[in-house]
Coordinates of C-alpha atoms in Angstrom, one line a residue:
X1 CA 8.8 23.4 -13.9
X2 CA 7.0 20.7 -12.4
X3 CA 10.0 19.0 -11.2
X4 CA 10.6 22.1 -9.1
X5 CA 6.9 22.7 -8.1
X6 CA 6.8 19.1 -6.8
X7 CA 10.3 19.4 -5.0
X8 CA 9.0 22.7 -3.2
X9 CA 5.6 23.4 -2.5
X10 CA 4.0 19.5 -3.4
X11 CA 7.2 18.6 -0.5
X12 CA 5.6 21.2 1.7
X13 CA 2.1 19.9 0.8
X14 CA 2.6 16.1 0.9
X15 CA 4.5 16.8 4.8
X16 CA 1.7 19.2 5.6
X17 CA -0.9 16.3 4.7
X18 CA 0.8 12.8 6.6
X19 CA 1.5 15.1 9.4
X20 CA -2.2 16.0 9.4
X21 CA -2.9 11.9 8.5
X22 CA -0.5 10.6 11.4
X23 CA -1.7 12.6 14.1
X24 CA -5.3 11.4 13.2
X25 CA -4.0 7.9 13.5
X26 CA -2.5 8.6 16.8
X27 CA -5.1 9.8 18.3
X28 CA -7.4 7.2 17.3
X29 CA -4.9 3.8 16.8
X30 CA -2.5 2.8 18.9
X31 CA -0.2 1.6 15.9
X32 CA 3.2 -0.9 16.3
X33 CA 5.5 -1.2 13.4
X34 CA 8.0 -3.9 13.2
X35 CA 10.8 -4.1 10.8
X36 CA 10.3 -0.4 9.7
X37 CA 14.2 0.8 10.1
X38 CA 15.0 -2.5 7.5
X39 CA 13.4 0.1 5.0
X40 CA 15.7 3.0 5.4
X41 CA 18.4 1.1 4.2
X42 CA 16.7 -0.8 1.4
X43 CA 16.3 1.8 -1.4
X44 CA 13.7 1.0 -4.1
X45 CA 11.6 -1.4 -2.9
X46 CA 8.4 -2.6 -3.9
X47 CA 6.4 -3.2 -0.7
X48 CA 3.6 -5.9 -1.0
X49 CA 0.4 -5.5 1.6
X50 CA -2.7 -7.2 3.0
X51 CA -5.4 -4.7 2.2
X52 CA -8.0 -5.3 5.6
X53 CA -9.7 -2.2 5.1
X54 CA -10.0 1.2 3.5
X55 CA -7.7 2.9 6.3
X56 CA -4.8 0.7 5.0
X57 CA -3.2 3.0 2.5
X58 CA -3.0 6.0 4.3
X59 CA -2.0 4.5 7.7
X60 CA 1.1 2.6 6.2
X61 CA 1.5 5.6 3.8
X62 CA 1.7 7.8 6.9
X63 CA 3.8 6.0 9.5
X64 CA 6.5 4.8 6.8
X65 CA 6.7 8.6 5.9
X66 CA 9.3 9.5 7.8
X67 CA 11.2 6.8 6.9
X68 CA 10.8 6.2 3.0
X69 CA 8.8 7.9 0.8
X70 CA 6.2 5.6 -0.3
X71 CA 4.0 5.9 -3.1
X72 CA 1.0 3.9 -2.9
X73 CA -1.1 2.4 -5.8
X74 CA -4.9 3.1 -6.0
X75 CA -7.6 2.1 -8.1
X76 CA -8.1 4.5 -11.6
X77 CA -11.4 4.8 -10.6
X78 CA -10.6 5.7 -7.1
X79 CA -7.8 8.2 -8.6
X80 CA -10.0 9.9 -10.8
X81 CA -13.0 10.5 -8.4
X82 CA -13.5 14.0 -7.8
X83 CA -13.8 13.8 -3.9
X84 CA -10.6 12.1 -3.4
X85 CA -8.4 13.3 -5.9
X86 CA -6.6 16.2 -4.2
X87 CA -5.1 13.9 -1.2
X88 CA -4.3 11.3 -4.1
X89 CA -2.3 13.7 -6.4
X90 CA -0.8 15.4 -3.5
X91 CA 0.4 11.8 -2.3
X92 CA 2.0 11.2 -5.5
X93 CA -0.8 7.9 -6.3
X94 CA 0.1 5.6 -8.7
X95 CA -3.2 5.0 -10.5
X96 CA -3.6 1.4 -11.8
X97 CA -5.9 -0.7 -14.1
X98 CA -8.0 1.1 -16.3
X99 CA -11.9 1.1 -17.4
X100 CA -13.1 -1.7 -18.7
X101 CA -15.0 0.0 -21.2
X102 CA -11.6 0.8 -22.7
X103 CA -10.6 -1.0 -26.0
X104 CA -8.3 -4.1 -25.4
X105 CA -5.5 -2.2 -27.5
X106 CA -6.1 1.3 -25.3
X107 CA -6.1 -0.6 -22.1
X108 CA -2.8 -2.8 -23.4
X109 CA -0.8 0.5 -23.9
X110 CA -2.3 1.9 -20.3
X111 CA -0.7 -0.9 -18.9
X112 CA 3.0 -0.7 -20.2
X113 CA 2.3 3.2 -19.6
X114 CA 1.6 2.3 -15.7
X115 CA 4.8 -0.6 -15.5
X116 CA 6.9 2.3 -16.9
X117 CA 6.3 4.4 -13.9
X118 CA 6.6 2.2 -11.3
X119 CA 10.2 1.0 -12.4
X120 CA 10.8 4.5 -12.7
X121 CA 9.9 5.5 -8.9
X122 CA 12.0 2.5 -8.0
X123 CA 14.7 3.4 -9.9
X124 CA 14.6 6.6 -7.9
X125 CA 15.2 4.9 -4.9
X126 CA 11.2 5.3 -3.7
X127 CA 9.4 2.7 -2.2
X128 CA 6.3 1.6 -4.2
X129 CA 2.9 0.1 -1.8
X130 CA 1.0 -2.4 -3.8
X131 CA -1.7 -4.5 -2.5
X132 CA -1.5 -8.0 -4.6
X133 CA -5.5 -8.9 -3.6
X134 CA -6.6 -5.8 -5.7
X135 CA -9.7 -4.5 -2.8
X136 CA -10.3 -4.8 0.8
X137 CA -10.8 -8.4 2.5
X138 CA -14.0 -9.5 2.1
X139 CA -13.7 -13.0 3.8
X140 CA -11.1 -14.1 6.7
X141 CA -8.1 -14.8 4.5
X142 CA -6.6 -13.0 1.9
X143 CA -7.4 -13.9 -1.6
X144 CA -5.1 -13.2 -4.7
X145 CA -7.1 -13.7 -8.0
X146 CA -5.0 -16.0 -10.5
X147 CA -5.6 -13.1 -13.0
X148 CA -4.0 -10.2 -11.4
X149 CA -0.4 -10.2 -12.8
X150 CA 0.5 -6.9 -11.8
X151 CA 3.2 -7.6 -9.0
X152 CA 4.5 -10.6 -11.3
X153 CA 4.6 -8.6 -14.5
X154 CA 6.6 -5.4 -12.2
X155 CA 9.0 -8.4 -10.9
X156 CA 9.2 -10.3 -14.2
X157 CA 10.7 -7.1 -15.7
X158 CA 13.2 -6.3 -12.5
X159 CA 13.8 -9.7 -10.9
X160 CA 16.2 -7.9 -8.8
X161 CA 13.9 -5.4 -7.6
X162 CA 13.8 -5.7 -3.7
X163 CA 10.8 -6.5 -1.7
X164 CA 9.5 -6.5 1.5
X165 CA 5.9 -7.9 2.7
X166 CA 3.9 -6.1 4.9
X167 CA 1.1 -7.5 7.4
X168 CA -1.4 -5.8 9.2
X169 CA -3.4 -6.8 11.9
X170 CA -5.8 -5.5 14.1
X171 CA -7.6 -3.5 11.8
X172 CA -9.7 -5.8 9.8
X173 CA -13.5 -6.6 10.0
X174 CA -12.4 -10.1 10.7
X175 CA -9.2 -9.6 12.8
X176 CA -9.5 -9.0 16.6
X177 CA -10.1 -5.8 18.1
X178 CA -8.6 -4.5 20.6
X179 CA -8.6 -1.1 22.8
X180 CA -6.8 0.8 25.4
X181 CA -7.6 3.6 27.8
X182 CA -6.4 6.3 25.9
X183 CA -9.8 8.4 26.2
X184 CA -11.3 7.1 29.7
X185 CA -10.1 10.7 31.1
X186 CA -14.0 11.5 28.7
X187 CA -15.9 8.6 29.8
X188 CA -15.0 6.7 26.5
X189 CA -14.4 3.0 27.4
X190 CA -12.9 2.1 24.3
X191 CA -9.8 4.1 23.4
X192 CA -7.4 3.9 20.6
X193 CA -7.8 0.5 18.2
X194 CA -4.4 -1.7 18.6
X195 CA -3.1 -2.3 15.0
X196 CA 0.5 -4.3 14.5
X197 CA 2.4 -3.6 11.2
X198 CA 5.0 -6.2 10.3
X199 CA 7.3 -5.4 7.4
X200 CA 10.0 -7.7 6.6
X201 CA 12.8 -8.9 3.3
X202 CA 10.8 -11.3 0.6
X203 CA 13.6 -13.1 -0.5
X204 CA 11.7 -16.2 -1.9
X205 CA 9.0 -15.1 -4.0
X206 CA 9.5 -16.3 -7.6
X207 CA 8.8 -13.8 -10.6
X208 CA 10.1 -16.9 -12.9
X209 CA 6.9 -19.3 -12.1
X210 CA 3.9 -19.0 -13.9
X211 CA 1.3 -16.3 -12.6
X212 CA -0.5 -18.8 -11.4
X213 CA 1.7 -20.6 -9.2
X214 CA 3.1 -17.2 -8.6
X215 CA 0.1 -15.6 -7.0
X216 CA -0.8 -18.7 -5.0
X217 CA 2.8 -18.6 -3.2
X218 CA 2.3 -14.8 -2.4
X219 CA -1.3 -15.8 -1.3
X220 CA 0.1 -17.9 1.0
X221 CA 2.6 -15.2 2.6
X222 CA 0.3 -12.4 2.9
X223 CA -1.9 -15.3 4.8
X224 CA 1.1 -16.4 7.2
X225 CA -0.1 -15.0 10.8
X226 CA 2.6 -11.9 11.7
X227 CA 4.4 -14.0 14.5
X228 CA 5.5 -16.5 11.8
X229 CA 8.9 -16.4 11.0
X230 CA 9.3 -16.3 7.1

């Protein structure tokens, strides 16, 4: 029964909502989106973000919608708070973490509970959002804790999994903004924000290297400007 609720009316309800969430971002953010089509043909795939701000997981959520569906990862306690649960369950969220109040053991078992899922929505052939840095930038360059093992843990399991590496730019409190004219015709000098989105293969990353070494390579990706070539 829930299968079919979620096929039916959560499909009507999650197109209903990232049409509702795009069209805000249009008429706001005058959004690019490199690699996007490599997506559509890359089933699965476990897509690895920046995180400049709290806009990021709806933006990339709603301009890859019509792509892939992607289901992005969010905080438990973010999950669980009352004001923003509806759009989060209606997105399909992946909560992850747990309280820290939680026992060790409790927290252990939430863990394998959460690594279950996400190999299950890849298995699927849905695309997974993850943001290795855990919260939103607080410095100029990203920073991946050596203690966060959740993308090496996902990839240790599946080495095989496919993954792609998304930058943002544009958006950040310490990235470059930039406006056009989209709202002059009202006297508004400053228009839509630019933002550029660059998605492309991670081919190199690997899950066989301590986590450690292993976050301090994908540090140094997500901190690769976008016009690099990987």
């Amino acid at each position: 029964m829930i299968r079919f609720l979620d096929a039916t009316l959560g499909r009507w309800l999650r197109h209903f909502l990232f049409v509702l969430v795009r069209s805000y971002y249009a008429l706001f953010y005058n959004v690019s989106c490199s690699g996007k089509h490599l997506l559509q043909d890359q089933p699965g795939t476990l897509i690895l973000a920046t995180h400049v701000s709290r806009h990021d997981g709806p933006m990339i959520a709603a301009l890859l919608y019509s792509t892939k569906r992607i289901r992005p990862t969010v905080h438990y306690d973010e999950y669980y708070n009352w004001g923003q649960f509806l759009p989060m369950y209606v997105a399909s969220a992946i909560p992850m973490s747990s309280p820290k109040s939680w026992p060790d053991e409790k927290r252990k078992e939430r863990k394998a509970t959460i690594l279950e899922i996400v190999h299950k929505v890849l298995a699927k052939g849905n695309s997974v959002l993850l943001f290795p840095a855990g919260r939103v930038r607080r410095e100029e360059h990203e920073r991946v804790p050596a203690y966060l093992s959740g993308v090496h843990e996902i990839l240790r399991l599946e080495p095989d999994t496919p993954v792609m590496l998304l930058r943002l730019d544009g958006l950040g409190r310490f990235q470059e903004a930039q406006y056009d004219g989209f709202w002059s015709f009202v006297g508004i000098k400053k228009g839509r924000r630019h933002v550029a989105m660059d998605l492309r293969p991670l081919n190199d990353l690997d899950p066989a290297q301590d986590l450690e070494a292993f976050n301090a390579q994908l540090e140094e990706l997500l901190n690769k400007p976008i016009s690099y070539e990987l």
